[in-house]
Coordinates of C-alpha atoms in Angstrom, one line a residue:
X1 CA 108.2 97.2 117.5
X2 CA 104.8 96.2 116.6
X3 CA 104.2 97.1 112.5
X4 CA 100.6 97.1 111.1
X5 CA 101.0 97.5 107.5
X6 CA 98.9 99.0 105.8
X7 CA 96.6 100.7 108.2
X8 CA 95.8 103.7 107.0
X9 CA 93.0 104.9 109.9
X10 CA 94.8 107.4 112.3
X11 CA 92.9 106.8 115.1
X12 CA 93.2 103.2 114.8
X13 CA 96.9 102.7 114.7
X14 CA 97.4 105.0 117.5
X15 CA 95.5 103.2 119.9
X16 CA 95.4 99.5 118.5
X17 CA 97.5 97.3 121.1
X18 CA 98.2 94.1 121.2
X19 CA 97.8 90.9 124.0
X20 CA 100.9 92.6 125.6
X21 CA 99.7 95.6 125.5
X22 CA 102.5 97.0 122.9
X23 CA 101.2 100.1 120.3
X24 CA 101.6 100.0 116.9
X25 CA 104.9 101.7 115.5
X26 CA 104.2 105.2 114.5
X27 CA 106.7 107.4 112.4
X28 CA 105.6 111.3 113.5
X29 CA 104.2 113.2 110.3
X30 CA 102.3 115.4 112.5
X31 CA 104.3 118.3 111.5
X32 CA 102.1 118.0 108.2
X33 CA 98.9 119.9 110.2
X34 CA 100.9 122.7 110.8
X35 CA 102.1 123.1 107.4
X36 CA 99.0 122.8 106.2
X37 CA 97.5 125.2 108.6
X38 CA 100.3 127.6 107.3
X39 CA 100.2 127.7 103.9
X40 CA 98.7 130.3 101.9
X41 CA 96.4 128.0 99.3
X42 CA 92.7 127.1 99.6
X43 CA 93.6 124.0 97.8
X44 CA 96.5 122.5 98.7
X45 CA 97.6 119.2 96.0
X46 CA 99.9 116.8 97.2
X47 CA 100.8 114.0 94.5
X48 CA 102.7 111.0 95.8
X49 CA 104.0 107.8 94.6
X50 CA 101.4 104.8 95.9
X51 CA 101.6 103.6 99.5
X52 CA 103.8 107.2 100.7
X53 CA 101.8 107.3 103.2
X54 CA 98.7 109.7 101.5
X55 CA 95.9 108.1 103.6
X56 CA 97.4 107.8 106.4
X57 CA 98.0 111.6 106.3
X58 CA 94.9 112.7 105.4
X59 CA 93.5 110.8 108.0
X60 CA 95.1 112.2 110.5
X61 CA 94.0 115.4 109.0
X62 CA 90.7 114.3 109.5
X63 CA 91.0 113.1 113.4
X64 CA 93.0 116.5 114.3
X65 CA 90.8 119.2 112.6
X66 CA 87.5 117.1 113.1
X67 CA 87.6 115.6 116.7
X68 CA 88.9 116.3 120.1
X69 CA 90.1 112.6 120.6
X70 CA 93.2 112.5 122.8
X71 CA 95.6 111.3 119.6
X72 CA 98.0 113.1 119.5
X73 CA 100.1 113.3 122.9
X74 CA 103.6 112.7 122.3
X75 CA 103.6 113.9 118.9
X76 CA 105.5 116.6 117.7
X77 CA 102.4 118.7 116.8
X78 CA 101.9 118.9 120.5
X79 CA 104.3 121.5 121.0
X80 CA 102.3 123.9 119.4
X81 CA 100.1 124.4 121.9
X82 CA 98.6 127.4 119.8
X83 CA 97.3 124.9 116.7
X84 CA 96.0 122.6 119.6
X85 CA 93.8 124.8 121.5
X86 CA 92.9 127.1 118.2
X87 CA 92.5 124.4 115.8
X88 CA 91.8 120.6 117.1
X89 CA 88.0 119.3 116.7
X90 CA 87.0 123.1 116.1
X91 CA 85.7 122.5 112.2
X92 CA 83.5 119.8 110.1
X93 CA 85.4 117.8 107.7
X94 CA 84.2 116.0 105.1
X95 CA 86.9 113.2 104.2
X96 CA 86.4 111.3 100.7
X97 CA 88.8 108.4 99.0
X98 CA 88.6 107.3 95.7
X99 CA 91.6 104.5 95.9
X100 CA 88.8 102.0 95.1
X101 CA 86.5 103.8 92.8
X102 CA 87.0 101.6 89.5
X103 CA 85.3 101.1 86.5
X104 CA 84.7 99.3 83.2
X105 CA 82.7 102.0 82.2
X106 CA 81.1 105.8 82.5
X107 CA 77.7 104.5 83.6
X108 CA 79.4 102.1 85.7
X109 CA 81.6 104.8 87.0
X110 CA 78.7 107.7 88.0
X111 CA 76.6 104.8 89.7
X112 CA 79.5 103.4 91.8
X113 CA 80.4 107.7 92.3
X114 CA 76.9 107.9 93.5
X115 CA 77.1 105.1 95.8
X116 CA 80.3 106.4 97.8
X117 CA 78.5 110.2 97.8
X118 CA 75.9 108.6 99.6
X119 CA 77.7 106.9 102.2
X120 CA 79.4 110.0 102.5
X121 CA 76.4 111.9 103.5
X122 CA 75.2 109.4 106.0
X123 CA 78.0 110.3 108.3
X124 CA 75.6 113.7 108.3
X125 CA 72.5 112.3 108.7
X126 CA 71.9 114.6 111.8
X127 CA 71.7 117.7 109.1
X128 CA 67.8 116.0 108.7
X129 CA 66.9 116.9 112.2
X130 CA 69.3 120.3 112.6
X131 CA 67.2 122.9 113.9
X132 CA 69.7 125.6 112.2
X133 CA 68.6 124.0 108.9
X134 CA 65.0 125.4 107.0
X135 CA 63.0 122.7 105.4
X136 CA 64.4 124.1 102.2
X137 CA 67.6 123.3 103.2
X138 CA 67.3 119.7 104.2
X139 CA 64.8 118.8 101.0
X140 CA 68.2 120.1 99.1
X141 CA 70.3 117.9 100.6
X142 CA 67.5 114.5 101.6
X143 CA 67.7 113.0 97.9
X144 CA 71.8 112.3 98.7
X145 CA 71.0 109.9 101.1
X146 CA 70.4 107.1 98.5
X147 CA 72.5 106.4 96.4
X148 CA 69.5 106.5 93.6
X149 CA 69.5 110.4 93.0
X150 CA 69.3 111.7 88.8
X151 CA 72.6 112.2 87.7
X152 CA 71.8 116.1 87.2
X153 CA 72.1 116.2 90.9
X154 CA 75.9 115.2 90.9
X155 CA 77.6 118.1 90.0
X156 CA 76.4 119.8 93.3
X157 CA 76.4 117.2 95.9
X158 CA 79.6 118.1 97.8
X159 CA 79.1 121.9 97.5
X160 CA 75.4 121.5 99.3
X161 CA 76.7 119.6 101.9
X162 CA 79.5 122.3 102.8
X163 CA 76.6 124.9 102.6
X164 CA 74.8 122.6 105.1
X165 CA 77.8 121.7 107.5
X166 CA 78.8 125.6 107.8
X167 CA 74.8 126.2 108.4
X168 CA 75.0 123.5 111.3
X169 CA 78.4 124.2 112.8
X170 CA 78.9 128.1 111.9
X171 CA 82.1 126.8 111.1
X172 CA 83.6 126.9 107.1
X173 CA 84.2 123.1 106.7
X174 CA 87.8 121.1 105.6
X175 CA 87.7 119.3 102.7
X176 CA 89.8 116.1 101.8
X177 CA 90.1 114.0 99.1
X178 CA 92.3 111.3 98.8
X179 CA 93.8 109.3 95.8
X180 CA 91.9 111.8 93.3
X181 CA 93.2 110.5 90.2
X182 CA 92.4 106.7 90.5
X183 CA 89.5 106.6 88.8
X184 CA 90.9 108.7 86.2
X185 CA 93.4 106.3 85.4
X186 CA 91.3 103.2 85.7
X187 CA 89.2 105.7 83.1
X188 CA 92.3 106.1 80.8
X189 CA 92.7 102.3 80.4
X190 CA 89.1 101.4 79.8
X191 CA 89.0 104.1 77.0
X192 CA 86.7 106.8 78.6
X193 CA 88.9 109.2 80.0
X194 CA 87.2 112.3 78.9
X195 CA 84.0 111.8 79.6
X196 CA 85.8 110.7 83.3
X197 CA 87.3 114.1 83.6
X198 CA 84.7 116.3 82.6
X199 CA 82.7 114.5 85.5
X200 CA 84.8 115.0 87.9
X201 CA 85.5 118.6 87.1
X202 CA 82.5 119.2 87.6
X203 CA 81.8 117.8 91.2
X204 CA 85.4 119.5 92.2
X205 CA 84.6 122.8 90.1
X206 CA 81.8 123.1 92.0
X207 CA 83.4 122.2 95.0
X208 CA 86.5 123.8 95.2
X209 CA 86.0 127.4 93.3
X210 CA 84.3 130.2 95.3
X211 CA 82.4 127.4 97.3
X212 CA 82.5 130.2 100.5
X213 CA 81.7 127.1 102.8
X214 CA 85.1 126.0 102.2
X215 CA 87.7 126.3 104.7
X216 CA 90.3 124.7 102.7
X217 CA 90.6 121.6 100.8
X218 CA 94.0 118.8 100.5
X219 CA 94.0 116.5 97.8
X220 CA 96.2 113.8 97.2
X221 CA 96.9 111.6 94.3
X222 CA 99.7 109.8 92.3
X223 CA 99.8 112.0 89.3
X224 CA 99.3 115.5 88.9
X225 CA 96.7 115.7 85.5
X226 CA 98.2 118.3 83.1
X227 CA 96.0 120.2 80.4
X228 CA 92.9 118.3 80.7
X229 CA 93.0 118.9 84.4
X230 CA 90.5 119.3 87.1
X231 CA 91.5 122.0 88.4
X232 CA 92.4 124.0 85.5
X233 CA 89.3 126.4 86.2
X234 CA 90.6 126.9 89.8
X235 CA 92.9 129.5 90.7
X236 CA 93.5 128.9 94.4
X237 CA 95.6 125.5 94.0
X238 CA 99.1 125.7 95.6
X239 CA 100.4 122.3 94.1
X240 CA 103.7 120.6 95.6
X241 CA 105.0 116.9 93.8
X242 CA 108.1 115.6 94.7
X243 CA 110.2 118.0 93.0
X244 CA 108.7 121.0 95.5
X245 CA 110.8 121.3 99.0
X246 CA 107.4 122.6 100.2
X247 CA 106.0 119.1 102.4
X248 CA 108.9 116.7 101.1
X249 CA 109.8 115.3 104.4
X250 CA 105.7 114.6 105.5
X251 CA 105.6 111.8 103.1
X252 CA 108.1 108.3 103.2
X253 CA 110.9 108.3 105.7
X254 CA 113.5 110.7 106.0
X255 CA 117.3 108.6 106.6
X256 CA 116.9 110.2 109.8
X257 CA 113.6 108.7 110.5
X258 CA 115.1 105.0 109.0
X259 CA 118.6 105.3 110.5
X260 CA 116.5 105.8 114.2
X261 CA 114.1 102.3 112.9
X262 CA 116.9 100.5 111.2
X263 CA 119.8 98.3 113.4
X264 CA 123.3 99.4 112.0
X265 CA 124.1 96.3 110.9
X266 CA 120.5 96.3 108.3
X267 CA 121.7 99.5 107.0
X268 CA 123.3 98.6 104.1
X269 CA 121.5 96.1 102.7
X270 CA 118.6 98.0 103.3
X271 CA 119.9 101.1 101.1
X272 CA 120.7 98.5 98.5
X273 CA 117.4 97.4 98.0
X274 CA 115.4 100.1 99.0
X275 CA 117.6 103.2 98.4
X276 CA 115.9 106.3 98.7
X277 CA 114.2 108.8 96.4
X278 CA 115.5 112.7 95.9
X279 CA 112.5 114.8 96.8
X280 CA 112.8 119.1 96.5
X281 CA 116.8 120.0 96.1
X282 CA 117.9 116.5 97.3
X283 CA 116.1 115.2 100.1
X284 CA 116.4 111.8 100.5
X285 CA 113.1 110.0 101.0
X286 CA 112.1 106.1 101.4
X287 CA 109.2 104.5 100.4
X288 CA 107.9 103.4 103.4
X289 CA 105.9 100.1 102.6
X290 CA 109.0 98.3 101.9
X291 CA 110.7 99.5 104.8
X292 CA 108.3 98.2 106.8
X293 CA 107.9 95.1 105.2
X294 CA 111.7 94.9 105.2
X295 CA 111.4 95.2 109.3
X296 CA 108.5 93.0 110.2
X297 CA 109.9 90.4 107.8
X298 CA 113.1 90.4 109.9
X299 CA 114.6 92.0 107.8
X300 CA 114.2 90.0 104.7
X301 CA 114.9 91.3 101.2
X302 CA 112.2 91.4 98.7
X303 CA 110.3 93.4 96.6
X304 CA 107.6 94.7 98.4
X305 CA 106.3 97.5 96.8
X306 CA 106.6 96.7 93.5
X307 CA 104.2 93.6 94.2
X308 CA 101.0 96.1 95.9
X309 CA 99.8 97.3 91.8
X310 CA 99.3 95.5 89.2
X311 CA 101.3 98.2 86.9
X312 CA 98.6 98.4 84.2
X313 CA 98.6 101.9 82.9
X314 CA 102.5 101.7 82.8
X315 CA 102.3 98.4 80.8
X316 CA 100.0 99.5 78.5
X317 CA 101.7 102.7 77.9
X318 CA 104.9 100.7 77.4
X319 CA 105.8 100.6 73.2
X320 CA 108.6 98.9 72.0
X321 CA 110.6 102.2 70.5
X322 CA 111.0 102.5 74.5
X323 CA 112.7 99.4 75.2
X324 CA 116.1 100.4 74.2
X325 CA 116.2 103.1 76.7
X326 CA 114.5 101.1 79.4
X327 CA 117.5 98.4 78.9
X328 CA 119.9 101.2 79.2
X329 CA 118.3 102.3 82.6
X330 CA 118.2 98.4 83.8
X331 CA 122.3 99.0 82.9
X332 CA 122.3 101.4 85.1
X333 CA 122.6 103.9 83.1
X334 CA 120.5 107.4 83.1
X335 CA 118.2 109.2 80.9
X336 CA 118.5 113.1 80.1
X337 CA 114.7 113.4 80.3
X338 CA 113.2 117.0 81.2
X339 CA 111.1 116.5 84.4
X340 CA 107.7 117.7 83.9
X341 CA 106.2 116.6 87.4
X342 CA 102.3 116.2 85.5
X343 CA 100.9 113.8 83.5
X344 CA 99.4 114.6 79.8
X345 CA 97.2 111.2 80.1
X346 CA 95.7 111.1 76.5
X347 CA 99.7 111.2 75.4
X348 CA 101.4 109.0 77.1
X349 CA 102.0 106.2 74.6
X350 CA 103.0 108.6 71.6
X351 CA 105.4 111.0 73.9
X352 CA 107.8 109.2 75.5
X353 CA 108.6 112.4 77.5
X354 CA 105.1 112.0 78.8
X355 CA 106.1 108.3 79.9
X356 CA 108.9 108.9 81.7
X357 CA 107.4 111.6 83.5
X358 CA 104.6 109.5 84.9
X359 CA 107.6 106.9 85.9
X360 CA 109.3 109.4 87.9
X361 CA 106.2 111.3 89.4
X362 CA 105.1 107.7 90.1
X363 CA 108.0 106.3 91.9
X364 CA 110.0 104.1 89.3
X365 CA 112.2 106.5 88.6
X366 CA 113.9 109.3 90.5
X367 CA 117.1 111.9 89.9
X368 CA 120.3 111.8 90.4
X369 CA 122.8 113.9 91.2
X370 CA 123.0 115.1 87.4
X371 CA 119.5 115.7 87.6
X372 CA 119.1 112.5 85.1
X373 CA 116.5 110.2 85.5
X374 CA 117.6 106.9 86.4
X375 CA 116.5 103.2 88.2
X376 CA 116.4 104.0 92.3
X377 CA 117.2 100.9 94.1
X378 CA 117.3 97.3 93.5
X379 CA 113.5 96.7 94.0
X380 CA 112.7 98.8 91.1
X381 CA 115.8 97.5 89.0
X382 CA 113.8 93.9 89.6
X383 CA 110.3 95.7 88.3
X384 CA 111.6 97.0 85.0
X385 CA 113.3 93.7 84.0
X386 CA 109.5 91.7 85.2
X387 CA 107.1 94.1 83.5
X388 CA 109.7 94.3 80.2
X389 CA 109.2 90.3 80.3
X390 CA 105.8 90.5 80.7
X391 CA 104.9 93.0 77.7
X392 CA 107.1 90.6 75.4
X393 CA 104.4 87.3 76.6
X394 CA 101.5 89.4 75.4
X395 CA 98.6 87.0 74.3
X396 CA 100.8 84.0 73.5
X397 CA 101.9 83.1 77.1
X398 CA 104.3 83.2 79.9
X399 CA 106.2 80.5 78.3
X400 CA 106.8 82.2 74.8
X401 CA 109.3 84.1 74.9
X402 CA 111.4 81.9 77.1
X403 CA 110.8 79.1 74.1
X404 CA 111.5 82.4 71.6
X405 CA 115.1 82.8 73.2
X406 CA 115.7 79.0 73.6
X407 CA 115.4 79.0 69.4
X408 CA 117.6 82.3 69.4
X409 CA 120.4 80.4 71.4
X410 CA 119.9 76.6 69.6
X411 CA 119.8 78.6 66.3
X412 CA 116.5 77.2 65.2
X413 CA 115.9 79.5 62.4
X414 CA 112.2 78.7 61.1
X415 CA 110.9 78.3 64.4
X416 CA 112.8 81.5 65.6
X417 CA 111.3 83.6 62.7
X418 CA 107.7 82.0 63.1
X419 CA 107.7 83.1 66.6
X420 CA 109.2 87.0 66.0
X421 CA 106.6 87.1 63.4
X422 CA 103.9 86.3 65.7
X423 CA 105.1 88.6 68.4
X424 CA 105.5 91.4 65.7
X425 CA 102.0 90.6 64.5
X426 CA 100.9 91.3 68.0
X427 CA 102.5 94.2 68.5
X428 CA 102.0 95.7 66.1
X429 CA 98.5 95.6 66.5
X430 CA 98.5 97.7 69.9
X431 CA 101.1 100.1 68.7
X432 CA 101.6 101.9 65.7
X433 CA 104.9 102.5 64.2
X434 CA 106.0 104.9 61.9
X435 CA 107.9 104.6 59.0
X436 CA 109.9 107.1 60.8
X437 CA 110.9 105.3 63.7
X438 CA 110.6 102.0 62.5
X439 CA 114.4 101.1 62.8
X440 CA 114.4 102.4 66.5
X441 CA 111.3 100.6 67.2
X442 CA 112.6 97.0 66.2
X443 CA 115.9 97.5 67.7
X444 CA 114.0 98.2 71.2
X445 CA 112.1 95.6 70.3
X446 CA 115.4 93.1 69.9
X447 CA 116.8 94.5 72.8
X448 CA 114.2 94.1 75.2
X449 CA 113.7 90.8 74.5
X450 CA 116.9 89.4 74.7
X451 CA 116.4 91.0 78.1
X452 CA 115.1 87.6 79.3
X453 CA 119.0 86.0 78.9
X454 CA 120.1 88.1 81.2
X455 CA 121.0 85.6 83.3
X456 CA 123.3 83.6 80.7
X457 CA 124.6 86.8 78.8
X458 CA 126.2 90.4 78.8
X459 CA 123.9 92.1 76.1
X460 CA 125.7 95.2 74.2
X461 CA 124.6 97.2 71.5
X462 CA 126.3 99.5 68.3
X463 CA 129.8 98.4 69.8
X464 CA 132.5 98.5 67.8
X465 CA 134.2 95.1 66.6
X466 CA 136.0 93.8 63.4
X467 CA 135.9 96.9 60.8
X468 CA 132.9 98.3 62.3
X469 CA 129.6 98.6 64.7
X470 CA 127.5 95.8 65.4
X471 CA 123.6 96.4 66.3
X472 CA 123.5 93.8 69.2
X473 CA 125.9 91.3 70.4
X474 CA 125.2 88.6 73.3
X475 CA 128.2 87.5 74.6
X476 CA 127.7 84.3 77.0
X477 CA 128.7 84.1 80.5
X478 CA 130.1 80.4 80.2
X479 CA 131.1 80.3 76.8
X480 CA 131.7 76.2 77.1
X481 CA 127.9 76.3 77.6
X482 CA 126.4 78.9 75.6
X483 CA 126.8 80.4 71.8
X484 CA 127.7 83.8 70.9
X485 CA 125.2 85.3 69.2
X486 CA 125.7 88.0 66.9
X487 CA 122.7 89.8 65.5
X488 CA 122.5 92.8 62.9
X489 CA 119.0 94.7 62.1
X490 CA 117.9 95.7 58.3
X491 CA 114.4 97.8 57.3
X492 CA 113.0 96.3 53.8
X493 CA 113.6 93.0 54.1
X494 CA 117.3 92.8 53.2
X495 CA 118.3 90.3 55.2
X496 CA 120.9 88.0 53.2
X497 CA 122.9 92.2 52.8
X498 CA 123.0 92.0 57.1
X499 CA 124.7 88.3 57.1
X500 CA 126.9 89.5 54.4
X501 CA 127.9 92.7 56.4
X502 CA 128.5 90.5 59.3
X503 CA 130.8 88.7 57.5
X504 CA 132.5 91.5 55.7
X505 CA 133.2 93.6 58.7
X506 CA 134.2 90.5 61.2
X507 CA 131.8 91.2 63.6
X508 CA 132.4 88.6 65.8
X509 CA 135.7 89.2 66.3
X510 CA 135.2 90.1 69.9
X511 CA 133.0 87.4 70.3
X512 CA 135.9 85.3 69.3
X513 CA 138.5 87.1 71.6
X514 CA 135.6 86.9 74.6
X515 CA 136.4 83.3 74.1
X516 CA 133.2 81.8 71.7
X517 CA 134.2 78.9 69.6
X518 CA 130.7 78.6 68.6
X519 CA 128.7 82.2 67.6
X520 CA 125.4 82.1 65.6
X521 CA 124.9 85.2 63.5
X522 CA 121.4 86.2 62.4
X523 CA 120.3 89.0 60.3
X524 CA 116.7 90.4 61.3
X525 CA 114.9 92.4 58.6
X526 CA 111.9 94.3 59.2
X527 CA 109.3 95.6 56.6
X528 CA 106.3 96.6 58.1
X529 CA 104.5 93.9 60.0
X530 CA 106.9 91.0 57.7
X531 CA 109.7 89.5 59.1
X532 CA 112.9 88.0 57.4
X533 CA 115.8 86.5 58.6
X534 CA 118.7 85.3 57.5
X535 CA 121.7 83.0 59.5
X536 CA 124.9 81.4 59.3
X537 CA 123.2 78.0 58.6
X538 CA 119.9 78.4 57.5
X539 CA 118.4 81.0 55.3
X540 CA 114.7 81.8 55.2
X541 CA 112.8 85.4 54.3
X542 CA 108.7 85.9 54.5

């Protein structure tokens, strides 16, 4: 099979060949039209985890309601030879993406907007010379043309040009939007979010309420925007995420679809890596970029899709009072964590419901059989350890923490508590931390750092040893090479009281029975932004 990754234009991979003539591989989705056709909403809102296959879709929306072009022979939307003749090339669509509408700032943002309406209307520019249009009617519409119009004009732009298109056509026109929430999020990371929404909802408002040009309208995105959302003014959206059965099987491959692609003997591996998400009441869905990458790459294991974002809304949303439960989902454990399928954007770093919910409506997460949230496949397993790694670097470099956790294991005390001092000084600084949660915070904090040994060390935490419960214990995977390292956490500076509790309770009497002739015990006391820290060599406190 031929694989063109990444091609999102319909028409394109259906009729791209190559010197020998072969097509381009094409899983059938074309079901999706007539599911679209059938439901009952106006405004139908499909969220999606990234590269699912939402451009593609809405593309071939766009070909099929829009043209007559002969795509679609074969297909199993040409069986319904009803939709074909009643619905193919009969309406005027107006097809708008927003994947790459990014900005550093609102002004920024309405003049790049501005520039992709404009280009928009030039795919019209035969509404100028439409005899079923009045003068009135095209001095409406001429100023959208250039992207240079007054920012008043905005709100209406799309709505005119339905009016117009129905005017031309006498035909109620399709609307669809792709990726709808990307500038919002680029918006929620470059601090201007509101004034990003309220601009939006009003283009869409104006759009997509009693707008009686409209046919109906499909919008796609990652997230679904909760309480500040675009369409809270609308009553005529059916929404369906990836907890709907409603459209679950249009998007990703079914393990139908990747048992029919896959050789028997790539199966397994392939599930290992790439095992599937539970969409609706259990449908099993795969995430089709890697899967193709995992084919064209004959069939080489790697993490594709992880590698297509730069993950920067879930980094910066990442605080270390979430740590301890991201290392218990890289243990492969789960997470009782209430699914709400929407995203509360101006929340998401002080709710750590909110957080997991955009992990899960995103694609990092998914459900299993318990209906708890846990890690999918390998790929994202590999993610969650990288992007922990990453938020510990911070300012001070990729090499920090490695040289942190080389001092941990050597037991260089001064330099060991300069450098948590540093990274706690840092920290800090982007995220506040209660007085409330402060002993959960730094325990997250200890936890996810000591992430990075992960190679050289089992980590476990409040296990019982000697007369009691240690906070963290590393116990070394060649214990000829390595230390034990014991570590207990203290709020208010009372560090020399952990090192005596170590010693009073025999803590490291499973480190001793795991085989450690050698384990380095460190007390870690917090108090506010100070840090002091006591061992079984050296003692220090700042």
């Amino acid at each position: 099979m031929r694989f063109a990754i990444g091609l999102d234009d319909f028409k394109k991979l259906r009729t791209l060949v190559d010197s020998e003539g072969r097509h381009n591989f094409y899983c059938d989705k074309s079901l999706l039209i007539k599911d679209v056709i059938d439901d009952g909403s106006e405004i139908i809102l499909l969220p999606r985890p990234r590269r699912f296959g939402k451009s593609l879709n809405l593309s071939m929306l766009k070909y099929f309601f829009g043209t007559e072009e002969p795509l679609f022979e074969g297909l199993a939307i040409s069986q319904h030879q009803n939709i074909l003749e009643g619905w193919r090339g009969k309406f005027p669509v107006i097809f708008m993406g927003l994947k790459n509408l990014k900005a550093q700032d609102l002004e920024t943002l309405t003049s790049s907007l501005k520039i992709k309406i404009s280009d928009v209307y030039k795919e019209y520019e035969y509404l100028l010379t439409s005899e079923k249009l009045t003068v009135l009617n095209k001095k409406t519409i001429e100023p959208y043309f250039e992207p240079h119009f007054t920012d008043s004009y905005l709100t209406n732009s799309f709505l005119y040009l339905t009016q117009m298109l129905e005017i031309h056509h006498g035909q109620k026109v399709w609307v669809l939007i792709d990726e709808y929430d990307t500038p919002l999020q680029e918006a929620y990371l470059k601090g201007f979010f509101p004034e990003s929404v309220a601009l939006f909802k009003n283009i869409l408002g104006a759009l997509l309420k009693s707008n009686n040009a409209l046919y109906k309208g499909v919008v796609t995105g990652i997230t679904r925007i909760a309480k500040e959302s675009l369409f809270s003014d609308l009553n005529n959206v059916g929404t369906y995420d990836i907890t709907c059965n409603e459209y679950a099987e249009h998007f990703g491959f079914t393990e139908k679809e990747i048992e029919r692609m896959c050789p028997k003997d790539h199966i397994s591996a392939l599930k290992s890596w790439y095992n599937g998400y539970r969409f609706g009441d259990g449908l099993t869905i795969y995430n089709p970029w890697s899967i193709l990458h995992f084919l064209k790459k004959g069939y080489k294991l790697a993490p594709y899709w992880i590698n297509t974002s730069s993950n920067d809304l879930i980094q910066e949303c990442i605080t270390a009072d979430k740590l301890r439960d991201i290392h218990a989902l890289i243990d492969g454990k789960s997470l009782d964590i209430k699914v709400e399928p929407y995203t509360v954007m101006n929340n998401l770093k002080e709710n750590p419901s909110s957080f997991w919910n955009l992990l899960f409506i995103s694609g990092y997460l998914t459900l299993d059989t318990d209906g708890r949230m846990t890690i999918p496949n390998l790929e994202v397993h590999d993610f969650f350890e990288k992007i922990v790694l990453k938020w510990f670097g911070g300012k001070q470099g990729e090499t920090f923490l490695t040289d942190l956790l080389e001092d941990l294991i050597l037991g260089h005390v001064l330099e060991l508590q300069s450098k948590l001092q540093r990274l706690i000084l840092e920290t800090m600084s982007f995220h506040d931390v209660t007085e409330r949660k402060q002993e959960s915070f730094y325990h997250g904090f200890l936890l996810g750092m000591t992430l990075g040994l992960r190679d050289r060390y089992v980590i476990k935490s409040n296990r019982e040893s000697g007369y009691g419960r240690y906070d963290l214990a590393l116990y070394p995977k060649d214990t000829q090479k390595d230390p034990g390292i014991l570590i207990e956490v203290k709020m208010g500076l009372k560090a020399k009281a952990g090192l005596q509790q170590i010693e009073k309770k025999t803590y490291y009497q499973d480190l001793q029975t795991h085989g450690c002739s050698e384990i380095n015990r460190y007390s870690i006391a917090f108090d506010g932004k100070a840090v002091g820290l006591e061992s079984n060599s050296d003692i220090t406190t700042v």
